[in-house]
CSV table of C-alpha atoms in Angstrom, one decimal:
chain,number,residue,atom,x,y,z
J,200,MET,CA,36.0,65.6,99.2
J,201,SER,CA,36.0,68.3,96.4
J,202,LYS,CA,38.1,70.6,98.6
J,203,VAL,CA,40.7,67.8,99.1
J,204,LEU,CA,40.8,67.2,95.3
J,205,GLN,CA,41.2,70.9,94.6
J,206,ILE,CA,44.0,71.2,97.1
J,207,SER,CA,45.6,68.1,95.5
J,208,GLY,CA,45.8,69.9,92.2
J,209,LEU,CA,47.5,72.9,93.7
J,210,ALA,CA,49.9,70.7,95.7
J,211,GLY,CA,50.6,68.6,92.6
J,212,ALA,CA,51.5,71.7,90.6
J,213,ILE,CA,53.9,72.9,93.4
J,214,LEU,CA,55.5,69.4,93.8
J,215,THR,CA,55.9,69.0,90.0
J,216,LEU,CA,57.5,72.5,89.7
J,217,PHE,CA,60.1,71.8,92.4
J,218,GLY,CA,60.8,68.4,91.0
J,219,ILE,CA,61.6,69.9,87.6
J,220,VAL,CA,63.8,72.6,89.2
J,221,ALA,CA,65.6,70.0,91.3
J,222,PHE,CA,66.2,67.8,88.2
J,223,PHE,CA,67.5,70.9,86.2
J,224,PHE,CA,70.3,71.4,88.8
J,225,THR,CA,71.1,67.8,89.8
J,226,ARG,CA,70.6,66.2,86.3
J,227,ASN,CA,69.8,63.0,88.2
J,228,ILE,CA,66.3,61.6,87.6
J,229,LEU,CA,66.9,59.0,90.3
J,230,ASP,CA,67.5,61.5,93.0
J,231,PRO,CA,65.1,60.8,95.8
J,232,TYR,CA,63.9,64.4,96.0
J,233,VAL,CA,63.3,64.5,92.2
J,234,LEU,CA,61.5,61.1,92.2
J,235,ILE,CA,59.2,61.8,95.1
J,236,HIS,CA,58.3,65.3,93.9
J,237,LEU,CA,57.6,64.3,90.3
J,238,GLY,CA,55.7,61.2,91.3
J,239,LEU,CA,53.5,62.8,93.9
J,240,GLY,CA,53.1,65.9,91.8
J,241,ILE,CA,51.9,64.1,88.7
J,242,LEU,CA,49.5,61.9,90.8
J,243,GLY,CA,48.0,65.0,92.4
J,244,LEU,CA,47.6,66.7,89.0
J,245,LEU,CA,46.0,63.6,87.5
J,246,ALA,CA,43.6,63.2,90.4
J,247,TYR,CA,42.5,66.9,90.0
J,248,LEU,CA,42.1,66.8,86.3
J,249,THR,CA,40.2,63.5,86.2
J,250,THR,CA,37.7,64.7,88.8
J,251,GLN,CA,37.6,68.4,88.4
J,252,GLY,CA,38.1,68.8,84.7
J,253,GLY,CA,34.6,70.1,84.0
J,254,THR,CA,34.9,72.6,86.8
J,255,LEU,CA,38.2,73.7,85.4
J,256,VAL,CA,36.7,74.4,82.0
J,257,GLY,CA,33.8,76.4,83.5
J,258,SER,CA,36.1,78.4,85.6
J,259,MET,CA,38.1,79.4,82.6
J,260,ARG,CA,35.1,81.7,81.5
J,261,LEU,CA,35.1,83.6,84.8
J,262,ARG,CA,36.7,87.1,84.9
J,263,SER,CA,38.7,86.2,88.1
J,264,THR,CA,40.1,83.2,86.3
J,265,ARG,CA,41.2,85.3,83.3
J,266,TYR,CA,42.9,87.7,85.7
J,267,GLY,CA,44.6,84.8,87.4
J,268,LEU,CA,45.8,83.5,84.0
J,269,HIS,CA,47.2,86.9,83.3
J,270,SER,CA,49.2,86.9,86.5
J,271,VAL,CA,50.5,83.4,85.7
J,272,SER,CA,51.5,84.6,82.3
J,273,TYR,CA,53.4,87.5,83.7
J,274,SER,CA,55.1,85.2,86.2
J,275,LEU,CA,56.1,82.8,83.4
J,276,LEU,CA,57.4,85.7,81.4
J,277,PHE,CA,59.5,86.8,84.4
J,278,VAL,CA,60.8,83.3,84.9
J,279,GLY,CA,61.6,83.1,81.1
J,280,ILE,CA,63.6,86.3,81.3
J,281,LEU,CA,65.6,84.9,84.3
J,282,ILE,CA,66.3,81.7,82.3
J,283,LEU,CA,67.5,83.8,79.3
J,284,LEU,CA,69.7,86.0,81.5
J,285,ASN,CA,71.2,82.8,83.1
J,286,PHE,CA,71.9,81.4,79.6
J,287,LEU,CA,73.6,84.6,78.5
J,288,ASN,CA,75.6,84.6,81.7
J,289,THR,CA,77.0,81.2,80.9
J,290,ARG,CA,78.0,82.2,77.4
J,291,TYR,CA,79.1,85.8,78.0
J,292,HIS,CA,80.1,86.3,81.7
J,293,TYR,CA,82.1,88.9,83.6
J,294,ARG,CA,83.2,88.7,87.3
J,295,TRP,CA,83.4,91.4,89.9
J,296,ASP,CA,85.4,90.9,93.0
J,297,LEU,CA,83.9,93.2,95.6
J,298,THR,CA,86.2,92.1,98.5
J,299,GLU,CA,88.6,94.7,99.8
J,300,ALA,CA,91.6,92.5,99.5
J,301,LYS,CA,90.6,91.0,96.1
J,302,VAL,CA,90.8,87.5,97.5
J,303,PHE,CA,88.7,86.1,94.6
J,304,SER,CA,90.9,87.7,92.0
J,305,LEU,CA,94.1,86.5,90.4
J,306,SER,CA,97.2,88.6,91.0
J,307,PRO,CA,98.7,90.7,88.1
J,308,GLN,CA,101.5,88.2,87.8
J,309,SER,CA,99.1,85.3,87.3
J,310,THR,CA,97.1,87.1,84.6
J,311,LYS,CA,100.4,88.1,82.9
J,312,VAL,CA,101.7,84.5,82.9
J,313,LEU,CA,98.4,83.3,81.5
J,314,GLY,CA,98.5,85.8,78.7
J,315,GLN,CA,101.8,84.4,77.5
J,316,LEU,CA,100.6,80.9,77.0
J,317,ASN,CA,100.8,79.9,73.4
J,318,GLN,CA,99.3,76.4,73.7
J,319,ASP,CA,96.9,74.6,76.0
J,320,LEU,CA,97.8,74.0,79.6
J,321,LEU,CA,96.2,70.8,80.9
J,322,ILE,CA,95.5,70.6,84.7
J,323,TYR,CA,94.3,67.4,86.2
J,324,GLY,CA,93.1,67.6,89.8
J,325,PHE,CA,93.1,64.4,91.8
J,326,PHE,CA,90.6,64.8,94.7
J,327,GLU,CA,88.4,62.7,96.9
J,328,ARG,CA,84.7,63.4,96.3
J,329,GLY,CA,83.6,66.6,98.0
J,330,GLU,CA,87.2,67.8,98.7
J,331,ASN,CA,87.8,69.8,95.5
J,332,SER,CA,85.6,72.9,95.9
J,333,ARG,CA,88.3,75.4,97.1
J,334,ILE,CA,90.8,74.2,94.5
J,335,ALA,CA,88.2,74.1,91.8
J,336,ASP,CA,87.3,77.7,92.6
J,337,LEU,CA,90.9,78.7,92.3
J,338,ILE,CA,91.4,76.9,88.9
J,339,ARG,CA,88.1,78.4,87.7
J,340,SER,CA,89.7,81.8,88.1
J,341,TYR,CA,92.5,80.7,85.8
J,342,THR,CA,90.1,79.3,83.2
J,343,TYR,CA,88.2,82.6,83.4
J,344,HIS,CA,91.3,84.6,82.4
J,345,SER,CA,92.6,82.2,79.7
J,346,PRO,CA,90.9,79.7,77.3
J,347,ARG,CA,94.2,77.9,77.2
J,348,ILE,CA,93.6,76.4,80.6
J,349,LYS,CA,91.8,73.0,80.5
J,350,PHE,CA,90.8,71.6,83.9
J,351,TYR,CA,89.7,68.0,84.7
J,352,ALA,CA,88.7,66.8,88.1
J,353,ILE,CA,89.6,63.2,88.7
J,354,ASP,CA,88.5,60.9,91.5
J,355,PRO,CA,91.6,58.7,92.1
J,356,ASP,CA,89.4,55.9,93.5
J,357,ARG,CA,87.4,55.7,90.3
J,358,ARG,CA,90.4,56.3,87.9
J,359,PRO,CA,93.4,54.6,89.6
J,360,GLU,CA,95.1,54.1,86.2
J,361,MET,CA,95.3,57.8,85.7
J,362,ALA,CA,96.7,58.3,89.2
J,363,LYS,CA,99.4,55.7,88.4
J,364,GLN,CA,100.1,57.2,85.0
J,365,PHE,CA,100.8,60.6,86.5
J,366,LYS,CA,102.6,59.2,89.5
J,367,ILE,CA,100.1,60.7,92.0
J,368,GLN,CA,101.3,59.9,95.6
J,369,GLN,CA,98.5,61.6,97.5
J,370,VAL,CA,95.1,63.2,97.1
J,371,ASN,CA,94.6,66.9,96.5
J,372,THR,CA,97.3,66.9,93.9
J,373,LEU,CA,97.4,68.8,90.7
J,374,HIS,CA,99.1,67.4,87.6
J,375,LEU,CA,100.1,70.1,85.0
J,376,ILE,CA,101.0,69.4,81.4
J,377,TYR,CA,102.3,72.0,79.0
J,378,GLY,CA,103.7,70.7,75.8
J,379,LYS,CA,106.3,68.0,76.7
J,380,GLU,CA,106.8,69.4,80.2
J,381,SER,CA,104.8,68.2,83.2
J,382,THR,CA,104.8,68.5,87.0
J,383,ASN,CA,102.9,67.4,90.1
J,384,LEU,CA,101.8,70.0,92.6
J,385,THR,CA,100.6,69.2,96.2
J,386,GLU,CA,100.5,72.8,97.4
J,387,THR,CA,97.3,74.2,95.8
J,388,THR,CA,97.6,77.9,96.3
J,389,GLU,CA,97.6,80.6,93.6
J,390,GLU,CA,101.3,81.3,94.3
J,391,ALA,CA,102.2,77.7,93.9
J,392,VAL,CA,100.1,77.1,90.8
J,393,THR,CA,101.5,80.3,89.1
J,394,ASN,CA,105.1,79.4,90.0
J,395,ALA,CA,104.5,75.9,88.5
J,396,ILE,CA,103.2,77.5,85.3
J,397,VAL,CA,106.2,79.8,85.1
J,398,LYS,CA,108.6,76.8,85.4
J,399,LEU,CA,106.8,74.8,82.8
J,400,THR,CA,106.6,77.6,80.2
J,401,LYS,CA,110.2,78.9,80.5
J,402,VAL,CA,112.4,76.8,78.2
J,403,SER,CA,115.7,77.6,80.0
J,404,LYS,CA,117.0,78.8,83.4
J,405,LYS,CA,119.1,81.8,83.9
J,406,ASN,CA,122.0,81.7,86.3
J,407,VAL,CA,122.0,84.1,89.3
J,408,TYR,CA,125.2,84.2,91.4
J,409,PHE,CA,125.4,85.5,95.0
J,410,LEU,CA,128.9,86.9,95.8
J,411,THR,CA,130.5,85.3,98.9
J,412,GLY,CA,133.7,85.6,100.8
J,413,HIS,CA,133.2,88.9,102.5
J,414,GLY,CA,130.9,88.0,105.4
J,415,GLU,CA,127.7,88.1,103.4
J,416,PRO,CA,124.7,86.4,105.0
J,417,GLY,CA,124.2,82.9,103.5
J,418,MET,CA,121.7,82.3,100.8
J,419,ASP,CA,120.9,78.9,102.3
J,420,ASP,CA,120.6,80.1,105.9
J,421,ARG,CA,117.0,79.8,107.0
J,422,GLN,CA,117.7,80.0,110.7
J,423,ASN,CA,119.3,83.5,110.6
J,424,SER,CA,116.9,86.4,110.0
J,425,GLN,CA,119.7,88.1,108.1
J,426,GLY,CA,120.1,85.2,105.6
J,427,TYR,CA,118.8,85.1,102.1
J,428,ALA,CA,117.1,81.7,101.9
J,429,GLY,CA,113.8,83.4,101.3
J,430,ALA,CA,115.2,85.4,98.4
J,431,LYS,CA,116.8,82.3,96.9
J,432,GLU,CA,113.4,80.4,97.1
J,433,ALA,CA,111.7,83.4,95.5
J,434,LEU,CA,114.2,83.4,92.7
J,435,GLU,CA,113.9,79.6,92.1
J,436,ASN,CA,110.1,80.0,91.9
J,437,GLU,CA,110.8,82.4,89.0
J,438,ASN,CA,112.8,79.6,87.4
J,439,TYR,CA,116.3,81.0,88.1
J,440,GLN,CA,119.2,78.8,88.9
J,441,VAL,CA,120.7,80.3,92.0
J,442,LYS,CA,124.4,79.6,93.0
J,443,GLU,CA,127.2,81.1,95.1
J,444,ILE,CA,130.4,82.4,93.6
J,445,LEU,CA,133.7,83.0,95.4
J,446,LEU,CA,135.2,85.5,93.1
J,447,SER,CA,138.5,85.8,94.9
J,448,THR,CA,139.4,82.3,93.6
J,449,GLN,CA,138.5,83.0,90.0
J,450,GLU,CA,140.0,85.1,87.3
J,451,LYS,CA,136.7,86.6,86.1
J,452,VAL,CA,132.9,86.4,86.5
J,453,PRO,CA,131.8,83.2,84.7
J,454,ALA,CA,130.5,83.8,81.2
J,455,GLU,CA,127.2,81.9,82.0
J,456,THR,CA,126.3,84.5,84.7
J,457,SER,CA,123.0,86.2,83.8
J,458,LEU,CA,123.1,88.3,87.0
J,459,LEU,CA,125.5,88.9,89.9
J,460,ILE,CA,124.1,89.8,93.3
J,461,ILE,CA,126.3,91.5,96.0
J,462,ALA,CA,124.3,91.4,99.2
J,463,GLY,CA,125.6,92.9,102.4
J,464,PRO,CA,129.4,92.4,102.3
J,465,GLN,CA,130.9,93.1,105.6
J,466,LYS,CA,134.5,93.3,104.3
J,467,PRO,CA,136.0,95.1,101.3
J,468,LEU,CA,136.4,93.3,98.0
J,469,LEU,CA,139.9,92.5,97.0
J,470,GLU,CA,141.6,94.4,94.2
J,471,HIS,CA,141.4,91.3,92.0
J,472,GLU,CA,137.6,91.1,92.6
J,473,ILE,CA,137.1,94.8,91.9
J,474,SER,CA,138.9,94.4,88.6
J,475,ALA,CA,136.9,91.3,87.7
J,476,LEU,CA,133.6,93.1,88.6
J,477,GLU,CA,134.6,96.2,86.5
J,478,ASN,CA,135.4,94.0,83.5
J,479,TYR,CA,132.1,92.1,83.9
J,480,LEU,CA,130.1,95.3,83.8
J,481,LYS,CA,132.1,96.7,80.8
J,482,SER,CA,131.2,93.5,78.9
J,483,GLY,CA,127.5,94.0,79.4
J,484,GLY,CA,127.0,92.4,82.8
J,485,ARG,CA,124.1,92.8,85.2
J,486,LEU,CA,124.5,93.7,88.9
J,487,LEU,CA,122.2,94.0,91.9
J,488,ALA,CA,124.0,95.6,94.8
J,489,MET,CA,122.3,95.6,98.1
J,490,LEU,CA,124.6,97.7,100.3
J,491,PRO,CA,125.1,97.4,104.1
J,492,SER,CA,125.0,100.3,106.4
J,493,PRO,CA,127.9,102.8,106.0
J,494,GLY,CA,131.3,101.5,106.6
J,495,GLY,CA,134.5,100.8,104.8
J,496,ASP,CA,132.8,99.2,101.8
J,497,SER,CA,134.7,99.1,98.5
J,498,LEU,CA,131.7,99.3,96.2
J,499,LYS,CA,131.2,103.1,96.6
J,500,ASN,CA,134.0,104.0,94.2
J,501,ILE,CA,133.0,101.4,91.6
J,502,LEU,CA,129.4,102.5,91.6
J,503,SER,CA,130.3,106.2,91.3
J,504,GLU,CA,131.9,105.4,87.9
J,505,TRP,CA,128.5,104.2,86.8
J,506,GLY,CA,126.6,107.3,87.8
J,507,VAL,CA,125.5,106.2,91.3
J,508,VAL,CA,126.2,108.3,94.4
J,509,VAL,CA,126.3,106.2,97.6
J,510,GLY,CA,125.7,108.3,100.8
J,511,ASP,CA,127.6,107.9,104.0
J,512,ASP,CA,124.5,108.3,106.0
J,513,ILE,CA,121.4,106.5,107.4
J,514,VAL,CA,117.9,107.4,106.6
J,515,VAL,CA,115.8,108.2,109.6
J,516,ASP,CA,112.0,108.6,109.6
J,517,GLN,CA,109.2,109.3,112.1
J,518,VAL,CA,107.3,106.4,113.4
J,519,ILE,CA,103.9,106.9,114.9
J,520,ARG,CA,103.1,104.5,117.8
J,521,LEU,CA,99.7,104.3,119.5
J,522,PHE,CA,99.6,106.1,122.8
J,523,ALA,CA,103.3,107.0,122.4
J,524,GLY,CA,103.3,109.7,119.8
J,525,ALA,CA,106.0,110.1,117.2
J,526,SER,CA,109.5,108.6,117.5
J,527,LEU,CA,112.4,108.1,115.2
J,528,GLY,CA,112.9,104.8,113.3
J,529,VAL,CA,115.6,103.4,111.0
J,530,GLU,CA,113.2,101.2,109.0
J,531,PRO,CA,111.7,103.8,106.7
J,532,ILE,CA,108.8,102.9,104.4
J,533,ALA,CA,108.9,103.8,100.7
J,534,GLU,CA,105.7,104.9,99.0
J,535,THR,CA,107.0,107.0,96.1
J,536,TYR,CA,108.3,105.2,93.0
J,537,SER,CA,109.4,106.3,89.6
J,538,PRO,CA,106.6,106.0,87.0
J,539,LEU,CA,109.2,106.1,84.2
J,540,HIS,CA,111.2,103.0,84.9
J,541,PRO,CA,110.0,99.4,84.0
J,542,ILE,CA,110.7,98.1,87.5
J,543,THR,CA,108.4,100.6,89.2
J,544,ARG,CA,106.2,101.9,86.4
J,545,GLU,CA,103.1,100.1,87.8
J,546,PHE,CA,104.4,99.6,91.3
J,547,LYS,CA,102.3,101.5,93.9
J,548,GLU,CA,102.7,99.3,97.0
J,549,ARG,CA,104.6,99.9,100.2
J,550,THR,CA,108.1,98.5,100.8
J,551,ILE,CA,110.3,98.7,103.9
J,552,PHE,CA,114.0,99.3,104.0
J,553,PRO,CA,115.8,98.6,107.3
J,554,LEU,CA,119.1,100.5,107.9
J,555,VAL,CA,119.0,102.1,104.5
J,556,ARG,CA,121.4,104.7,103.2
J,557,SER,CA,120.8,107.3,100.5
J,558,ILE,CA,121.4,106.2,97.0
J,559,GLU,CA,121.2,108.9,94.3
J,560,SER,CA,122.0,109.3,90.6
J,561,ALA,CA,124.9,111.6,89.8
J,562,ASP,CA,124.1,115.2,88.9
J,563,SER,CA,126.3,115.0,85.7
J,564,PRO,CA,126.7,111.3,84.7
J,565,LYS,CA,128.9,110.3,81.9
J,566,GLY,CA,127.5,110.2,78.4
J,567,GLY,CA,125.8,106.8,77.8
J,568,LEU,CA,124.7,106.5,81.4
J,569,GLU,CA,121.0,106.7,82.3
J,570,ALA,CA,120.3,106.6,86.0
J,571,THR,CA,116.8,106.6,87.5
J,572,SER,CA,115.8,106.9,91.2
J,573,LEU,CA,113.4,104.0,91.8
J,574,ALA,CA,112.2,104.6,95.3
J,575,LYS,CA,112.0,107.4,97.8
J,576,THR,CA,111.2,107.7,101.5
J,577,SER,CA,108.5,110.0,103.0
J,578,PRO,CA,108.8,113.8,103.3
J,579,THR,CA,109.2,113.4,107.1
J,580,SER,CA,112.4,111.5,106.7
J,581,TRP,CA,116.0,112.6,106.2
J,582,ALA,CA,119.5,111.2,105.6
J,583,GLU,CA,121.3,111.5,108.9
J,584,LYS,CA,125.1,112.1,108.7
J,585,ASP,CA,125.7,111.7,112.4
J,586,LEU,CA,126.1,107.9,112.5
J,587,ASP,CA,127.4,107.8,116.1
J,588,GLY,CA,124.4,109.7,117.2
J,589,VAL,CA,122.1,107.1,115.6
J,590,PHE,CA,123.9,103.9,116.5
J,591,LYS,CA,125.6,104.7,119.8
J,592,ARG,CA,123.4,107.3,121.4
J,593,GLY,CA,120.1,106.5,119.7
J,594,LYS,CA,119.5,110.1,118.9
J,595,ALA,CA,119.1,112.0,115.6
J,596,SER,CA,118.0,115.5,114.5
J,597,LEU,CA,117.8,117.1,111.1
J,598,GLY,CA,120.9,119.3,110.7
J,599,PRO,CA,122.2,121.5,108.0
J,600,GLU,CA,124.5,118.8,106.6
J,601,ASP,CA,121.7,116.2,106.4
J,602,LYS,CA,119.5,115.6,103.3
J,603,LYS,CA,115.9,116.4,103.9
J,604,GLY,CA,113.3,113.9,102.6
J,605,PRO,CA,112.0,112.5,100.4
J,606,VAL,CA,115.3,110.6,100.2
J,607,SER,CA,116.2,108.4,97.2
J,608,ILE,CA,117.2,104.9,98.4
J,609,ALA,CA,117.4,102.9,95.2
J,610,VAL,CA,118.7,103.7,91.7
J,611,ALA,CA,118.7,101.8,88.4
J,612,VAL,CA,121.3,102.4,85.7
J,613,THR,CA,121.3,101.5,82.0
J,614,ALA,CA,124.8,102.0,80.5
J,615,ASN,CA,125.1,102.1,76.7
J,616,LEU,CA,128.6,100.5,76.2
J,617,LYS,CA,129.2,102.1,72.8
J,618,LYS,CA,128.5,105.6,74.1
J,619,LEU,CA,130.8,105.0,77.0
J,620,GLY,CA,133.7,104.6,74.6
J,621,LEU,CA,133.8,100.8,74.9
J,622,ASP,CA,134.3,98.8,71.7
J,623,ARG,CA,131.2,96.7,72.0
J,624,ASP,CA,127.5,96.9,71.4
J,625,GLY,CA,124.8,96.3,74.0
J,626,ASP,CA,124.4,97.7,77.5
J,627,ALA,CA,125.1,97.0,81.1
J,628,LYS,CA,122.5,97.2,83.8
J,629,ILE,CA,122.8,98.0,87.5
J,630,VAL,CA,120.4,98.3,90.4
J,631,VAL,CA,121.7,99.7,93.7
J,632,VAL,CA,119.6,99.5,96.9
J,633,GLY,CA,120.8,101.2,100.0
J,634,SER,CA,119.7,98.4,102.3
J,635,ALA,CA,121.1,94.9,102.5
J,636,GLY,CA,118.3,93.8,104.7
J,637,PHE,CA,115.2,94.6,102.7
J,638,ALA,CA,115.4,91.2,101.0
J,639,ASN,CA,116.6,89.0,103.9
J,640,ASN,CA,114.6,86.4,105.6
J,641,ARG,CA,113.1,88.8,108.1
J,642,PHE,CA,111.9,91.5,105.6
J,643,ILE,CA,111.4,89.8,102.2
J,644,ASN,CA,107.7,88.9,102.9
J,645,ILE,CA,106.8,92.1,104.6
J,646,PHE,CA,104.7,94.5,102.6
J,647,PHE,CA,105.7,94.1,98.9
J,648,ASN,CA,109.5,93.8,99.4
J,649,ARG,CA,109.6,90.5,97.5
J,650,ASP,CA,107.9,92.0,94.5
J,651,PHE,CA,110.3,95.0,94.4
J,652,PHE,CA,113.3,92.6,94.7
J,653,LEU,CA,112.0,90.2,92.0
J,654,ASN,CA,111.0,93.0,89.6
J,655,ALA,CA,114.6,94.4,89.9
J,656,ILE,CA,115.9,90.9,89.2
J,657,ASN,CA,113.6,90.4,86.1
J,658,TRP,CA,114.6,93.8,84.7
J,659,LEU,CA,118.3,93.1,85.1
J,660,ALA,CA,117.9,89.6,83.5
J,661,GLY,CA,116.0,91.0,80.5
J,662,GLN,CA,112.7,89.5,81.5
J,663,GLU,CA,110.5,92.6,81.8
J,664,GLU,CA,107.4,90.6,80.9
J,665,MET,CA,107.7,89.0,84.4
J,666,ILE,CA,107.6,92.4,86.2
J,667,SER,CA,104.4,92.4,88.2
J,668,ILE,CA,102.7,92.0,91.6
J,669,ARG,CA,102.8,88.4,92.6
J,670,PRO,CA,100.2,86.3,94.4
J,671,ARG,CA,99.8,86.7,98.1
J,672,SER,CA,100.4,83.4,99.9
J,673,VAL,CA,97.4,83.9,102.2
J,674,ARG,CA,94.0,83.8,100.6
J,675,SER,CA,90.5,84.1,102.1
J,676,SER,CA,89.3,81.7,104.8
J,677,ARG,CA,86.4,79.5,103.7
J,678,VAL,CA,84.2,76.9,105.2
J,679,GLN,CA,85.0,73.5,103.7
J,680,LEU,CA,81.9,71.3,103.3
J,681,THR,CA,81.8,67.6,102.4
J,682,GLU,CA,79.7,66.6,99.4
J,683,ARG,CA,76.9,65.4,101.7
J,684,GLU,CA,76.9,68.7,103.7
J,685,GLY,CA,76.9,70.7,100.5
J,686,THR,CA,74.0,68.8,99.1
J,687,THR,CA,72.1,69.3,102.3
J,688,VAL,CA,72.7,73.0,102.3
J,689,PHE,CA,71.6,73.2,98.6
J,690,TYR,CA,68.3,71.3,99.2
J,691,LEU,CA,67.4,73.2,102.4
J,692,SER,CA,68.2,76.7,101.1
J,693,PHE,CA,67.3,76.4,97.4
J,694,LEU,CA,64.4,73.9,97.4
J,695,ILE,CA,62.8,72.9,100.7
J,696,LEU,CA,62.6,76.3,102.4
J,697,PRO,CA,61.2,78.1,99.4
J,698,GLU,CA,58.8,75.2,98.8
J,699,ILE,CA,57.5,75.4,102.4
J,700,LEU,CA,57.1,79.1,102.2
J,701,LEU,CA,55.2,78.8,98.9
J,702,ILE,CA,52.9,76.1,100.3
J,703,ILE,CA,52.1,78.1,103.4
J,704,GLY,CA,51.4,81.2,101.4
J,705,LEU,CA,49.1,79.4,99.0
J,706,ALA,CA,47.3,77.7,101.9
J,707,VAL,CA,46.6,81.1,103.6
J,708,TRP,CA,45.4,82.5,100.2
J,709,TRP,CA,43.2,79.4,99.7
J,710,ARG,CA,41.7,79.7,103.2
J,711,ARG,CA,40.9,83.4,102.8
J,712,ARG,CA,39.4,82.7,99.4
């Protein structure tokens, strides 16, 4: 009987300890696990103390008992240190993302956007119970980077009045409030959340016009791989108002134009359009020209006046294919960027430029023109002059008239209007890319083409604070557990299994003793 009572004291201590630990994490005294462990544990301790109290006092005088108490003291000290470290971690914490793709980190653009918040951003998440873990982890990344983010998880079944107030139509919806602006968000990815924050925080939209009327691919064409629907969507996500302009029917570029895009014209511009374009630039306009492969384009002469040399060539590079060796390709990859220009100062990612021609800055530009090469192809590439050989015979070789790589394929120009002899202050800005296809539906989401495109847009539009690397649309794959499944995993891994191991270990020790 005495052995049973002694074991009851040991078991009571273990049960009480795990009951307290479970209550610390669940904060629910009525939890069955907590109730059972605390109840049985306290009964076991009371039974031991009421029957073995004298034996306990006597054993305190034994040397073995004193050694045991020392061990217990050190154990309690260790547990106390862990508790202190956990407390400090909740107050002063830092996160390390050790995954190769940084899937648990926010993108540079997201952190940049959060740093520009000047008032609190309220985020209400409407989720069914147990369905908000992934989204909560994402929003927790935002709150980590900015104290301005305030997140509230709402169960629409328990708070239907809030769901009605914010016009929530479905679960797993975020409602964002910034000042007087608000929006609902059903796509709960980092890209979608950051884009929503951008739209809420920007007070006005800038107008971006795509030039039409010369066989350019459509900006609303999603079916054609050559279309620019993906580029338009990316611009709208950055809070730009995107429109088309038929300049041949207008006297000049509209005054409200923040930026004009000329993307892959297949026919020459009319003299009237050329004149309107020149006047637009001389009045401080902003132009992004994405040129088609060499042909009878009319932009070459205009751009030369602004310090840009457009090559009548096609850039060819070696392509290494598994089991096939090296071959020639006309979709070169750029890996070298100017560290001096705002567009590419912090840009170190790969971009691909299909059917790209050389674009260089003039050797002796006019006074007031500052031209910078933004991107260059690899040293194994060259600018091929024999276009018939490339497009008709599928052959190319580096000849004496060709430009050896690295080849410049994009140039940015800042033009000081006063220094150019024009009677006005300010400047004009131009970005010229030798490929019309790098931002089309097929290529805009390959590598970091979208970031290069949008960074050029933001520089031209005077929004350099938006130049960054944007969120990737695909994040890590994760197992989604219901609340019941998550609770089961917690109890099994954190409480029950350690408890069983402790009981077995103490039982073996008691038997040997």
